[in-house]
Each structure stands twice: as structure tokens, then as C-alpha cells.
Coordinates of C-alpha atoms in Angstrom, one line a residue:
M276 CA 207.0 202.8 -65.3
N277 CA 208.6 203.0 -68.8
Q278 CA 209.3 200.0 -70.9
S279 CA 213.1 200.4 -70.7
L280 CA 213.0 200.3 -66.9
V281 CA 210.9 197.2 -67.0
H282 CA 213.3 195.4 -69.3
S283 CA 216.2 196.5 -67.1
L284 CA 214.5 195.0 -64.0
L285 CA 213.7 191.8 -65.9
R286 CA 217.3 191.4 -66.9
A287 CA 218.5 192.1 -63.4
V288 CA 216.1 189.6 -61.9
G289 CA 217.1 187.1 -64.7
L290 CA 220.8 187.5 -63.8
V291 CA 220.1 187.0 -60.1
V292 CA 218.0 183.9 -60.7
F293 CA 220.6 182.5 -63.2
G294 CA 223.3 183.1 -60.6
L295 CA 221.4 181.4 -57.8
L296 CA 220.6 178.5 -60.2
L297 CA 224.3 178.0 -60.9
L298 CA 225.2 178.2 -57.2
S299 CA 222.3 176.0 -56.0
P300 CA 224.3 172.7 -55.9
V301 CA 226.6 174.5 -53.4
L302 CA 223.8 176.3 -51.5
V303 CA 222.0 173.1 -50.8
Q304 CA 225.1 171.9 -48.9
W305 CA 224.9 174.8 -46.5
P306 CA 226.6 173.5 -43.4
A307 CA 225.3 173.1 -39.9
Q308 CA 228.9 173.8 -38.7
D309 CA 232.4 174.5 -40.1
L310 CA 231.2 177.6 -42.0
V311 CA 234.6 178.9 -42.9
P312 CA 235.8 175.9 -45.0
Y313 CA 232.4 175.8 -46.7
L314 CA 232.7 179.5 -47.7
Q315 CA 236.3 179.2 -48.7
W316 CA 236.3 175.9 -50.7
K317 CA 232.7 175.8 -51.9
L318 CA 230.7 179.0 -52.1
I319 CA 233.5 181.5 -52.8
A320 CA 235.3 179.0 -55.0
A321 CA 232.2 178.5 -57.1
V322 CA 231.6 182.2 -57.4
W323 CA 235.1 182.9 -58.6
F324 CA 235.0 180.1 -61.1
Y325 CA 231.9 181.5 -62.7
M326 CA 233.4 185.0 -62.7
L327 CA 236.6 183.7 -64.3
V328 CA 234.6 182.1 -67.1
L329 CA 232.6 185.2 -67.7
S330 CA 235.8 187.4 -67.6
L331 CA 237.5 185.4 -70.3
F332 CA 235.9 187.8 -72.8
R333 CA 235.3 191.6 -72.7
S334 CA 231.7 190.9 -73.8
F335 CA 229.4 188.9 -71.5
W336 CA 227.7 186.7 -74.1
P337 CA 230.6 184.3 -74.9
G338 CA 230.9 183.6 -71.1
L339 CA 227.2 182.9 -70.9
L340 CA 227.5 180.5 -73.8
L341 CA 230.3 178.6 -71.9
L342 CA 228.1 178.3 -68.8
L343 CA 225.2 176.5 -70.5
P344 CA 226.5 173.0 -69.8
A345 CA 226.9 173.8 -66.1
A346 CA 223.4 175.3 -66.0
L347 CA 221.8 172.3 -67.7
L348 CA 223.4 169.8 -65.3
V349 CA 222.2 171.7 -62.2
P350 CA 218.9 169.8 -61.8
Q351 CA 220.6 166.4 -61.9
E352 CA 223.3 167.5 -59.4
V353 CA 220.8 169.0 -57.0
F354 CA 218.7 165.8 -57.1
Y355 CA 221.8 163.7 -56.6
L356 CA 222.9 165.8 -53.6
L357 CA 219.5 165.8 -51.9
T358 CA 218.9 162.1 -52.5
Y359 CA 222.3 160.7 -51.8
Q360 CA 224.1 163.5 -49.9
K361 CA 227.1 163.4 -52.2
S362 CA 228.3 165.2 -55.2
T363 CA 228.8 163.6 -58.6
D364 CA 232.1 161.8 -58.7
A365 CA 234.0 159.4 -61.0
H366 CA 231.8 156.5 -59.7
A367 CA 228.6 158.3 -60.8
M368 CA 230.1 158.9 -64.3
A369 CA 231.3 155.3 -64.5
I370 CA 227.7 154.1 -63.7
V371 CA 226.4 156.1 -66.7
A372 CA 229.2 155.0 -69.0
E373 CA 229.5 151.3 -67.9
T374 CA 226.0 150.0 -68.1
D375 CA 222.5 150.3 -69.6
L376 CA 221.0 153.7 -68.8
N377 CA 217.5 152.3 -68.3
E378 CA 218.7 150.1 -65.5
A379 CA 221.7 152.0 -64.0
L380 CA 219.9 155.3 -63.8
G381 CA 216.7 153.9 -62.4
Y382 CA 217.2 156.3 -59.5
L383 CA 215.8 159.0 -61.7
T384 CA 212.5 157.1 -62.1
G385 CA 209.5 159.3 -61.3
I386 CA 211.3 162.6 -61.7
G387 CA 212.0 162.5 -65.4
L388 CA 209.2 164.9 -66.2
F389 CA 210.4 167.3 -63.5
L390 CA 214.0 167.3 -64.8
A391 CA 212.7 167.8 -68.4
L392 CA 210.6 170.8 -67.3
A393 CA 213.5 172.2 -65.3
V394 CA 215.9 171.9 -68.3
V395 CA 213.4 173.7 -70.5
A396 CA 213.0 176.5 -68.0
I397 CA 216.8 176.9 -67.7
V398 CA 217.3 177.0 -71.5
L399 CA 214.6 179.7 -71.8
L400 CA 216.1 181.8 -69.1
W401 CA 219.6 181.3 -70.5
W402 CA 218.5 182.2 -74.0
Y403 CA 216.8 185.4 -72.7
L404 CA 220.0 186.5 -70.9
L405 CA 222.2 185.5 -73.9
R406 CA 220.1 187.5 -76.3
S407 CA 220.0 190.5 -73.9
A408 CA 223.8 190.4 -73.5
W409 CA 224.2 190.2 -77.3
Q410 CA 221.7 192.9 -78.2
G411 CA 222.6 195.2 -75.2
R412 CA 226.4 194.8 -75.8
W413 CA 227.0 193.9 -72.1
Q414 CA 230.6 194.4 -71.3
W415 CA 232.9 194.4 -68.3
E416 CA 234.0 197.7 -66.9
K417 CA 237.6 198.5 -67.6
G418 CA 240.0 197.2 -64.9
L419 CA 237.7 194.6 -63.4
R420 CA 238.8 191.6 -65.5
P421 CA 242.5 191.9 -64.5
V422 CA 241.5 192.0 -60.8
I423 CA 239.6 188.7 -61.2
W424 CA 242.5 187.2 -63.1
L425 CA 245.0 188.3 -60.4
I426 CA 242.9 186.7 -57.6
C427 CA 242.6 183.5 -59.6
I428 CA 246.3 183.4 -60.3
G429 CA 246.9 183.8 -56.5
V430 CA 244.5 180.9 -55.7
A431 CA 246.2 178.8 -58.4
A432 CA 249.6 179.5 -57.0
S433 CA 248.6 178.6 -53.5
L434 CA 247.0 175.3 -54.8
S435 CA 250.1 174.5 -56.8
W436 CA 252.3 175.0 -53.7
N437 CA 250.1 172.7 -51.6
E438 CA 249.9 170.2 -54.5
W439 CA 253.7 170.0 -54.6
Q440 CA 253.9 169.3 -50.9
Y441 CA 251.0 166.8 -51.1
Q442 CA 252.8 164.9 -53.9
Q443 CA 256.1 164.8 -52.0
I444 CA 254.4 163.0 -49.1
N445 CA 252.7 160.6 -51.4
K446 CA 255.9 159.8 -53.3
A447 CA 257.5 158.7 -50.1
K448 CA 254.5 156.4 -49.5
Q449 CA 254.8 155.0 -53.0
R450 CA 258.5 154.1 -52.5
S451 CA 257.7 152.2 -49.3
N452 CA 255.3 150.0 -51.2
P453 CA 256.0 149.8 -54.9
E454 CA 253.5 146.9 -55.5
E455 CA 250.6 148.9 -54.2
N456 CA 247.5 149.7 -56.3
V457 CA 248.1 152.1 -59.2
F458 CA 245.3 154.3 -57.9
V459 CA 247.1 154.7 -54.6
Q460 CA 250.4 155.3 -56.4
R461 CA 248.7 158.0 -58.4
P462 CA 246.9 159.9 -55.6
L463 CA 244.1 162.2 -56.3
P464 CA 245.4 165.8 -56.7
Y465 CA 245.1 168.3 -53.9
S466 CA 242.5 170.2 -55.9
Y467 CA 240.3 167.1 -55.7
E468 CA 240.5 167.1 -51.9
K469 CA 239.4 170.7 -51.8
F470 CA 236.9 170.9 -54.6
H471 CA 235.3 167.4 -54.9
A472 CA 232.0 168.9 -53.6
T473 CA 232.2 172.3 -55.3
Y474 CA 229.9 172.5 -58.3
P475 CA 230.8 172.7 -61.2
L476 CA 234.5 172.0 -60.4
N477 CA 233.6 168.6 -59.1
M478 CA 232.2 167.7 -62.5
L479 CA 235.5 168.6 -64.2
I480 CA 237.5 166.8 -61.6
A481 CA 235.3 163.7 -61.7
L482 CA 235.5 163.6 -65.5
N483 CA 239.3 163.8 -65.4
E484 CA 239.5 161.1 -62.7
F485 CA 237.1 158.8 -64.6
V486 CA 239.1 159.1 -67.8
K487 CA 242.4 158.4 -66.1
Q488 CA 241.1 155.4 -64.1
K489 CA 239.5 154.0 -67.2
Q490 CA 242.7 154.3 -69.1
A491 CA 244.7 152.6 -66.3
V492 CA 242.2 149.7 -66.2
A493 CA 242.3 149.5 -70.1
D494 CA 246.1 149.3 -70.1
V495 CA 246.0 146.3 -67.7
A496 CA 243.2 144.6 -69.6
E497 CA 245.2 144.8 -72.7
S498 CA 248.0 142.8 -71.1
T499 CA 245.6 139.9 -70.3
A500 CA 243.5 140.0 -73.4
L501 CA 245.4 137.2 -75.2
F502 CA 245.4 134.8 -72.2
K503 CA 243.4 131.6 -72.7
F504 CA 242.5 128.7 -70.3
S505 CA 241.4 126.5 -73.3
A506 CA 238.4 125.6 -71.1
R507 CA 235.7 123.3 -72.4
Q508 CA 232.7 121.4 -71.1
T509 CA 233.3 117.9 -72.5
D510 CA 230.0 116.3 -71.5
A511 CA 227.4 119.1 -71.7
P512 CA 223.9 118.0 -70.6
A513 CA 220.9 118.6 -72.8
Q514 CA 219.1 120.6 -70.2
R515 CA 219.5 124.3 -69.5
Q516 CA 222.4 125.1 -67.2
I517 CA 222.7 128.1 -64.9
Y518 CA 225.6 128.7 -62.5
V519 CA 225.6 131.6 -60.1
L520 CA 228.4 133.1 -58.0
V521 CA 227.4 135.6 -55.4
I522 CA 230.3 137.6 -53.9
G523 CA 229.3 138.8 -50.5
E524 CA 230.7 141.6 -48.4
T525 CA 232.0 141.4 -44.8
L526 CA 229.9 138.4 -43.7
R527 CA 231.1 136.3 -40.8
P528 CA 230.0 132.6 -40.6
D529 CA 229.4 132.8 -36.9
R530 CA 226.6 135.3 -37.4
L531 CA 224.5 132.9 -39.5
Q532 CA 221.5 131.3 -37.7
L533 CA 222.0 128.2 -39.8
N534 CA 225.5 127.9 -38.3
G535 CA 224.2 127.9 -34.8
Y536 CA 224.0 131.7 -34.1
N537 CA 221.3 132.5 -31.5
R538 CA 219.5 135.1 -33.5
A539 CA 217.2 134.6 -36.5
T540 CA 219.5 136.1 -39.1
T541 CA 218.9 133.4 -41.7
P542 CA 215.2 132.3 -41.2
R543 CA 214.7 131.7 -44.9
L544 CA 217.9 129.9 -45.8
S545 CA 217.7 127.8 -42.7
G546 CA 214.6 126.1 -44.2
T547 CA 215.9 125.9 -47.8
K548 CA 216.4 122.4 -49.2
N549 CA 219.7 121.4 -50.8
L550 CA 221.7 124.2 -49.1
I551 CA 225.1 123.5 -47.7
S552 CA 226.9 125.9 -45.3
Y553 CA 230.7 125.7 -45.3
T554 CA 231.6 126.6 -41.7
N555 CA 235.4 126.5 -42.1
M556 CA 236.0 128.8 -45.1
V557 CA 238.9 131.3 -44.9
S558 CA 239.8 134.3 -47.0
P559 CA 243.6 135.0 -47.2
W560 CA 243.0 138.8 -47.4
A561 CA 240.9 141.2 -45.3
W562 CA 240.6 143.8 -48.1
T563 CA 238.0 143.6 -50.9
R564 CA 240.4 144.8 -53.6
M565 CA 242.8 141.9 -52.9
S566 CA 240.4 139.2 -51.6
V567 CA 237.9 139.2 -54.5
P568 CA 240.5 138.5 -57.3
V569 CA 241.6 135.5 -55.2
I570 CA 237.9 134.2 -55.4
L571 CA 237.6 134.9 -59.1
S572 CA 240.9 133.7 -60.4
R573 CA 244.0 131.5 -59.9
K574 CA 245.8 134.3 -58.2
S575 CA 247.9 133.1 -55.3
A576 CA 246.8 134.0 -51.9
T577 CA 250.2 135.6 -51.2
D578 CA 250.5 137.5 -54.5
Q579 CA 250.9 141.1 -53.5
R580 CA 250.2 142.5 -57.0
Y581 CA 247.1 144.5 -57.3
F582 CA 246.3 143.8 -61.0
P583 CA 245.9 140.3 -62.4
T584 CA 248.2 138.6 -64.9
E585 CA 245.5 136.3 -66.3
T586 CA 241.7 136.3 -66.7
S587 CA 239.1 134.9 -64.3
V588 CA 236.5 132.2 -63.9
V589 CA 234.2 134.5 -66.0
A590 CA 236.5 134.1 -69.0
A591 CA 236.9 130.4 -68.4
F592 CA 233.1 129.9 -68.5
K593 CA 232.9 132.0 -71.7
E594 CA 235.5 129.7 -73.3
A595 CA 233.3 126.8 -72.4
G596 CA 230.4 128.3 -74.3
F597 CA 228.5 130.0 -71.5
S598 CA 226.8 133.3 -71.7
T599 CA 228.1 135.5 -68.9
A600 CA 226.7 138.4 -66.9
W601 CA 228.0 140.5 -64.0
L602 CA 225.5 142.3 -61.7
S603 CA 226.8 144.6 -59.0
T604 CA 225.8 147.1 -56.4
Q605 CA 229.5 147.9 -55.8
S606 CA 231.6 150.4 -57.8
P607 CA 233.0 150.1 -61.3
L608 CA 236.2 152.1 -60.6
G609 CA 238.3 153.2 -57.7
V610 CA 241.0 152.1 -55.3
H611 CA 238.9 149.3 -53.9
D612 CA 237.2 148.2 -57.1
S613 CA 239.3 148.6 -60.3
S614 CA 241.0 145.2 -60.0
I615 CA 237.6 143.6 -59.6
A616 CA 236.1 145.6 -62.5
L617 CA 238.8 144.1 -64.8
H618 CA 237.3 140.7 -64.2
A619 CA 233.8 142.0 -64.5
S620 CA 234.6 143.4 -67.9
E621 CA 235.2 139.9 -69.1
A622 CA 231.5 139.2 -68.9
D623 CA 229.2 139.5 -71.9
Q624 CA 226.9 141.9 -70.1
V625 CA 227.8 144.1 -67.1
Q626 CA 225.4 146.1 -65.0
Y627 CA 226.4 148.4 -62.1
L628 CA 223.2 149.2 -60.3
N629 CA 224.0 151.4 -57.3
P630 CA 224.4 155.1 -58.1
V631 CA 226.5 155.9 -55.1
G632 CA 228.6 152.8 -54.3
Y633 CA 229.3 152.0 -50.7
K634 CA 229.9 155.4 -49.2
K635 CA 226.3 156.3 -48.8
E636 CA 223.0 154.5 -48.4
G637 CA 222.2 154.4 -52.1
F638 CA 220.2 151.5 -53.4
Y639 CA 219.8 148.2 -51.4
D640 CA 220.9 144.9 -52.8
D641 CA 217.3 144.0 -53.7
I642 CA 217.9 146.1 -56.9
L643 CA 219.8 143.1 -58.0
L644 CA 216.7 140.8 -57.9
P645 CA 214.9 142.3 -61.0
A646 CA 218.2 142.6 -62.9
F647 CA 218.9 138.9 -62.1
E648 CA 215.4 138.0 -63.3
R649 CA 215.9 139.8 -66.6
V650 CA 219.1 137.9 -67.2
L651 CA 217.4 134.6 -66.5
Q652 CA 214.6 135.6 -68.9
Q653 CA 217.1 135.8 -71.7
N654 CA 216.7 132.0 -71.6
Q655 CA 220.3 131.2 -72.6
Q656 CA 221.1 127.5 -72.7
K657 CA 224.3 127.9 -70.7
Q658 CA 224.7 130.9 -68.3
L659 CA 227.1 132.1 -65.6
I660 CA 225.9 135.0 -63.5
V661 CA 228.1 136.7 -61.0
V662 CA 226.3 138.9 -58.5
H663 CA 228.5 141.3 -56.4
T664 CA 226.6 142.6 -53.4
L665 CA 227.2 145.3 -50.8
G666 CA 226.0 142.9 -48.1
S667 CA 227.2 144.0 -44.7
H668 CA 229.6 146.7 -45.8
F669 CA 229.9 149.5 -43.2
S670 CA 227.8 151.5 -42.5
Y671 CA 225.8 148.4 -41.7
A672 CA 222.6 150.3 -41.1
D673 CA 222.8 151.6 -44.6
R674 CA 222.6 148.1 -46.1
Y675 CA 219.0 147.2 -45.4
P676 CA 215.6 148.9 -45.7
P677 CA 213.5 149.9 -42.6
A678 CA 211.5 146.6 -42.8
F679 CA 214.6 144.7 -41.8
D680 CA 215.5 146.8 -38.8
L681 CA 214.7 143.7 -36.7
F682 CA 217.3 144.0 -33.9
T683 CA 217.2 147.4 -32.2
P684 CA 218.5 149.8 -31.3
S685 CA 220.5 149.8 -34.5
G686 CA 221.2 153.5 -35.0
K687 CA 219.6 153.3 -38.5
G688 CA 219.3 156.9 -39.8
Q689 CA 222.1 158.1 -37.5
S690 CA 225.7 158.8 -38.1
I691 CA 227.6 156.2 -36.0
S692 CA 231.4 155.7 -35.9
M693 CA 232.6 152.1 -36.3
H694 CA 235.5 153.1 -34.0
D695 CA 233.4 154.2 -31.0
Q696 CA 233.3 151.3 -28.6
S697 CA 230.3 152.8 -26.8
S698 CA 228.3 152.1 -30.0
S699 CA 229.0 148.4 -29.9
L700 CA 225.3 147.4 -29.3
L701 CA 224.1 149.6 -32.2
L702 CA 226.8 148.2 -34.5
N703 CA 226.1 144.6 -33.6
N704 CA 222.4 145.0 -34.0
A705 CA 222.8 146.8 -37.4
Y706 CA 225.2 144.2 -38.6
D707 CA 222.8 141.3 -37.7
N708 CA 220.0 143.2 -39.6
S709 CA 222.2 143.4 -42.6
V710 CA 222.8 139.6 -42.4
A711 CA 219.1 139.0 -42.2
Y712 CA 218.7 141.1 -45.3
T713 CA 221.4 139.1 -47.1
D714 CA 219.3 136.0 -46.2
F715 CA 216.4 137.6 -47.9
I716 CA 218.4 138.4 -51.1
L717 CA 219.9 134.9 -51.4
F718 CA 216.6 133.2 -50.7
N719 CA 215.0 135.1 -53.5
L720 CA 217.8 134.4 -55.9
I721 CA 217.4 130.7 -55.2
K722 CA 213.7 130.9 -55.7
Q723 CA 214.2 132.5 -59.1
L724 CA 216.6 129.7 -60.0
E725 CA 214.2 127.1 -58.9
Q726 CA 211.6 128.4 -61.3
T727 CA 213.9 127.9 -64.3
D728 CA 213.7 124.1 -63.9
S729 CA 217.4 123.9 -64.9
I730 CA 220.6 122.2 -63.8
S731 CA 221.8 125.1 -61.6
S732 CA 223.8 126.0 -58.6
L733 CA 224.3 129.1 -56.5
F734 CA 227.5 129.6 -54.6
Y735 CA 227.8 132.4 -52.1
V736 CA 231.1 133.5 -50.5
S737 CA 232.0 136.6 -48.6
D738 CA 235.2 138.5 -49.4
H739 CA 236.4 138.9 -45.8
G740 CA 235.2 139.0 -42.3
E741 CA 234.8 141.7 -39.7
N742 CA 235.5 142.7 -36.1
I743 CA 232.7 144.3 -34.1
F744 CA 234.1 144.9 -30.6
D745 CA 233.7 141.2 -29.9
G746 CA 233.9 140.4 -26.2
Q747 CA 236.5 142.6 -24.6
C748 CA 238.3 143.3 -27.9
N749 CA 238.5 147.0 -28.8
K750 CA 238.8 146.3 -32.5
S751 CA 236.2 147.0 -35.2
G752 CA 236.2 146.8 -39.0
H753 CA 238.7 144.6 -40.8
G754 CA 242.4 144.6 -41.5
H755 CA 243.5 144.0 -37.9
N756 CA 244.9 140.5 -38.6
T757 CA 242.5 138.7 -36.3
E758 CA 240.8 135.4 -36.9
R759 CA 237.5 137.2 -37.5
D760 CA 239.1 139.1 -40.4
Y761 CA 239.7 135.9 -42.3
R762 CA 236.8 133.6 -41.5
V763 CA 234.0 134.1 -44.1
A764 CA 230.5 132.7 -44.7
A765 CA 230.1 130.4 -47.7
L766 CA 227.0 128.6 -49.0
L767 CA 226.2 126.3 -51.8
W768 CA 222.8 125.5 -53.2
T769 CA 222.1 123.0 -56.0
S770 CA 218.9 122.3 -57.9
E771 CA 217.2 118.9 -58.0
L772 CA 218.2 118.5 -61.6
Y773 CA 221.8 119.3 -60.7
N774 CA 221.8 116.6 -58.0
L775 CA 220.5 114.1 -60.5
Q776 CA 223.0 115.0 -63.2
Y777 CA 226.0 115.2 -60.8
P778 CA 225.3 113.0 -57.7
Q779 CA 229.0 112.5 -57.0
K780 CA 229.8 116.2 -57.0
K781 CA 226.8 116.8 -54.7
S782 CA 228.0 114.1 -52.4
Y783 CA 231.5 115.5 -52.1
A784 CA 230.1 119.0 -51.7
E785 CA 228.2 117.7 -48.6
Q786 CA 231.2 115.8 -47.2
R787 CA 233.4 118.9 -47.2
R788 CA 231.0 121.3 -45.3
E789 CA 233.3 121.4 -42.3
Q790 CA 236.6 120.8 -44.0
P791 CA 239.4 123.5 -44.0
L792 CA 238.6 125.4 -47.2
M793 CA 239.9 128.7 -48.6
T794 CA 238.5 131.2 -51.1
S795 CA 241.4 130.4 -53.4
N796 CA 239.6 127.0 -53.9
V797 CA 236.5 128.8 -55.4
F798 CA 237.9 129.2 -58.9
H799 CA 238.8 125.5 -59.2
S800 CA 235.6 124.3 -57.5
L801 CA 233.2 126.4 -59.6
L802 CA 234.6 125.1 -62.9
D803 CA 234.6 121.5 -61.6
L804 CA 231.0 122.0 -60.3
A805 CA 230.0 122.8 -63.9
G806 CA 232.0 120.0 -65.5
I807 CA 234.4 122.4 -67.2
E808 CA 237.9 121.1 -67.9
Y809 CA 241.2 122.8 -69.0
P810 CA 244.7 121.4 -69.6
D811 CA 246.5 122.3 -66.4
Q812 CA 243.4 121.9 -64.1
K813 CA 244.2 121.2 -60.5
L814 CA 241.4 119.1 -59.1
T815 CA 243.2 118.7 -55.8
K816 CA 242.0 122.3 -55.2
S817 CA 238.3 121.5 -56.0
W818 CA 236.3 120.4 -53.0
V819 CA 233.7 118.7 -55.2
S820 CA 236.3 116.4 -56.7
P821 CA 237.4 113.0 -55.3
Q822 CA 241.0 114.3 -55.8
W823 CA 240.6 117.2 -53.4
R824 CA 243.2 117.4 -50.6
P825 CA 243.4 119.8 -47.7
S826 CA 246.4 122.2 -47.9
S827 CA 248.0 124.8 -45.7
R828 CA 245.9 128.0 -45.5
I829 CA 248.5 130.6 -46.0
L830 CA 247.4 134.2 -45.5
Q831 CA 248.4 137.5 -47.2
Q832 CA 251.5 138.0 -44.9
G833 CA 252.7 134.4 -45.1
L834 CA 251.1 133.2 -41.8
D835 CA 249.5 129.8 -41.7
F836 CA 246.0 130.4 -40.5
D837 CA 245.6 127.1 -38.7
L838 CA 249.1 127.1 -37.0
A839 CA 249.2 130.7 -36.0
K840 CA 248.8 131.7 -32.4
R841 CA 245.8 133.7 -31.2
D842 CA 245.9 136.3 -28.5
P843 CA 243.1 135.6 -25.9
V844 CA 241.3 139.0 -26.3
C845 CA 241.0 139.8 -30.0
A846 CA 242.2 136.4 -31.5
E847 CA 245.0 138.4 -33.3
L848 CA 247.2 136.0 -35.3
T849 CA 250.9 135.8 -34.6
P850 CA 253.6 133.3 -35.7

């Protein structure tokens, strides 16, 4: 075999390998069913995208040059797909951009060397092909490039027509609810719906979405930047102070063993000293994006606006001289998270620790424990730490490791619909397992606080409740306007030093354990708990104050929670 033929074969093999490499993020998604959509919107779309890039020039080498970024990102994308069963999206890009890489990208631990070697191999292959294309003057055959362009123009025209129809539908939805979230008002384009899992189109789409969402959040943040509470801690103790707010997810108070539930869902907290469980706490909203801002700020329970008009408890603590940190396993951007992320950005340090958010299993909440410890080890004299957990967010079985699969069968490892009533047993078991895991997380956070020997407290509150086919009720999830949507778990732990420093506040906290409370009281009570004052402070809303007074618990739609009627099956609320 002559040398020229060998070089020709090597180049042919190199091109095939390079092509398979570029297509590998799509190939690893080969479907068990629904082959036609996969071929149409993933495989064929990816092939045509690469051909379009290569056909931009008569010579091959400029196209190969443009494809280098896509080739270099292939190992990361394949790893992400195989590990988390989803493509890179705006959330993943925000994780990289929003927080410390050593912590946020911990999911790459152990494969760094593999990725480095893969990148080196890709660069060598790409360089060989680029040099061959340059030296060999590789060019397209006449007439082929216009054919590729015509096909791409046809696809673009079809997408544009569907995009126009898609936007008309969404404009009608926007007119019906002008106060809705800006990210709902600006729906993702039709191309996102079709190509969100098509590499490398998903990377371009995700980058565009990340930039737009960041800009939308920045625009709102600018409007609240000048707001001040004029908060101060007038009688600061000499000892170190640490206040912790843990925002839970979908946790019902009636599923806590320490509230009388007949399962061991809180074996650790049930034996924890100085722990108070508030058994009559209500959230006015059954949606995270609206309920969490009510916890964090002075936002009215009936305020329908998505974005805040003033800053949160985080900013108030900062004004009073506290170092602030926000640790989260939820998402930094998106329809459900952007209003919360605005308040998170008020903190001195922000860490988003879950690479996939709530849609997949991802990391469990225990990733928060070492991050929490690192913040404590900074040994600041005055600290506020907000911990935002995934808690019992559906899919419940995705929220805890195998060691906490205590109540079985739970369906862990299976795909189970929350709307299938025949899965009620699995859903309830998995939910209780997630509660037991939250017990483990909170217990360990408290243990870490105890070791600091500080004036400290930890307040936990869930954002909303949940329906899980209770009794004869056919409802699951939240947003059904039932009593279970609004009742939330809430716990307060205080250290021995706190109880010595503020015995009256501790006493009032104990007295109000069964009183009718609302998450809109949290802002006022946390600041009062820390002895922080500000000019228009309303201590009638702080349950650790002697001035506290019960008030009507008005929900999102204007219903009084306590006066509303309940239907006998699902406890749905009506006037």
C-alpha cells in the first residue's frame, strides 16, 4: 500500500471519528421509543447544523476552525447527559457563572484527568484534520453548498412560521395576566422547544437564554438598589452571633414525627434540645416563586407582582453589620427562581451547589453541609446564613440517597407520575423518606452551630405544602387551593447562649408554638430575634415580641384561611 493511500485512509478515518465525536451528545440520547422526533429534531438537525457551518466557505478549513469550540465541549456535555440525563441549559450556565467553580462544579470531581486527556485528544485530531484540509486544499464540490443552504432556508422558514403561531398564543396568555412573571411573559422561543436537547444548538440557545434572564434580573435589581431599611443592632452582644434561615420545600407539618405523625420521619429532631415546632404556620401562596419572597421580605401576601419593590431580610442584616451568605440547591435563574435569586444576590457570598436544579436527581441537600461548615469556619463575628433546600420537591424519590429509602415501596429509581392515583402508596412513602432526609440535614446544621459556641438560632420554614392523594381526595401536588397547600412546617432552634442573652424572646417563641402564624411574619420575627431595629418596624408581626398580635391570615386570592369553608374530601377552600 503506497503512502498516499495510507494518508487518504487516515484522513477518511479522522473525518469519521471527528463527525461521530461531534454527534456523540446526540447519539447517547438514542431513544427507546419515539424514533421519528429524535431523528427529525436531534440527529438530523445536528448533522445539518454542522454541514451548514462547513458550507459557509468553499474551503473546508475555515469551517473546521469554527467547529473547534463545539468539539472541545463534547466531553463535558456527554458527561452531563450520562450523569444527569439532561442537556446543558441556562441553569447549568448560571451555576458556572454565579458561584465559585471549585464548589459549584464539584460534580466533575474524579473525572478531571479524563476530561483533560479527552480535550488533548480532540485538539490533536482537530489539528490533524485542519492541517490536512489546509495543505490538501479540501473544497466543496460545485453545486453542493447551495443545496445545503436551500434546505436550511426551508427549515428556518418552517420554524419562523411555527414561531409566529407560538407567539400569538402566548401574547393572548400575557394579556390575560399582565402582572405575571416576566419570564412567562417572554416565553422561550419555539426553537428552544425543539432544539433544547440538540447539541450544539442547545449550547447556543442556553447561552442566549442565560444572558436574557440575567439582564431581566439585573434591570429589576437596579430598581431596588437604593432602597434602605436603616437597620441597626442597637445592643450588640460581645459574643459571636450566627443566625440561620433554612427555606424548605413542600414540607407539610402533619408529616413530622415531632408533631405527632405515626412514622419516624424526624427521629433526630424529636430528641433535639431547644427546638420549637410551630404547628399552625400558613403560607399565603402555594407556588415557590411567590411564597419565598413573602418569607424573605415585607411583601404583602396578596401582592401579585412577581418582582420585589424593596430588598429583603438579607439586606437588612447587612445594614446591621452582619456578614451574609446564601447557599442553595435550587436554581439561580428561571420562571420559578428569578425573583428569589434577586434576594439571594443581596448576600455577600452566594453559592448554588446543584448542577441540575429540581428537574433531575442531581445532588442531594447534604452538599449544603460542607458548604455551611466552610462559611462557619470564616469565623465572622456576626453572620446571617440563608440555606435554600430542595427538601421534598417532586420527584420525592429524587431528593434522598438510597440509605434513606426507609419506607418502601417508594418507587426510587423509577419514573412515577405524581398524577397517577394508583401510585399513591409509592408517592407517600417516597415523600416520607424525603422528610426523614430533611430531618438529617437540619439536625446536622444544628450540630455544626452548636460547635461554634455562639449566640445562634436556626429557623426552618417550608415555602408551601402539598397534596398526596390524601384520603379519598384525587389531588396531588400543590396549587389546588386546599388546606394542605398552605399549611407548612416551621421549626426554631436556639443555642444555650442565645437563651441566656435573650430569655424573653425565647419565652415568647415557646408561647407561640400553636398560635396562628403566617410566613409573612418571618421577616419581622427574624430581625427581632437578632435584636435588629429599623424606623418603621412593626413588632406586632413578630411572634418573639410582647407586642405580637394575631391577625387575619389572608391568602393569595383574598380568602381568609381561618374563615374559609373546607370541602369534606380534599379540604378545598371556598368563601
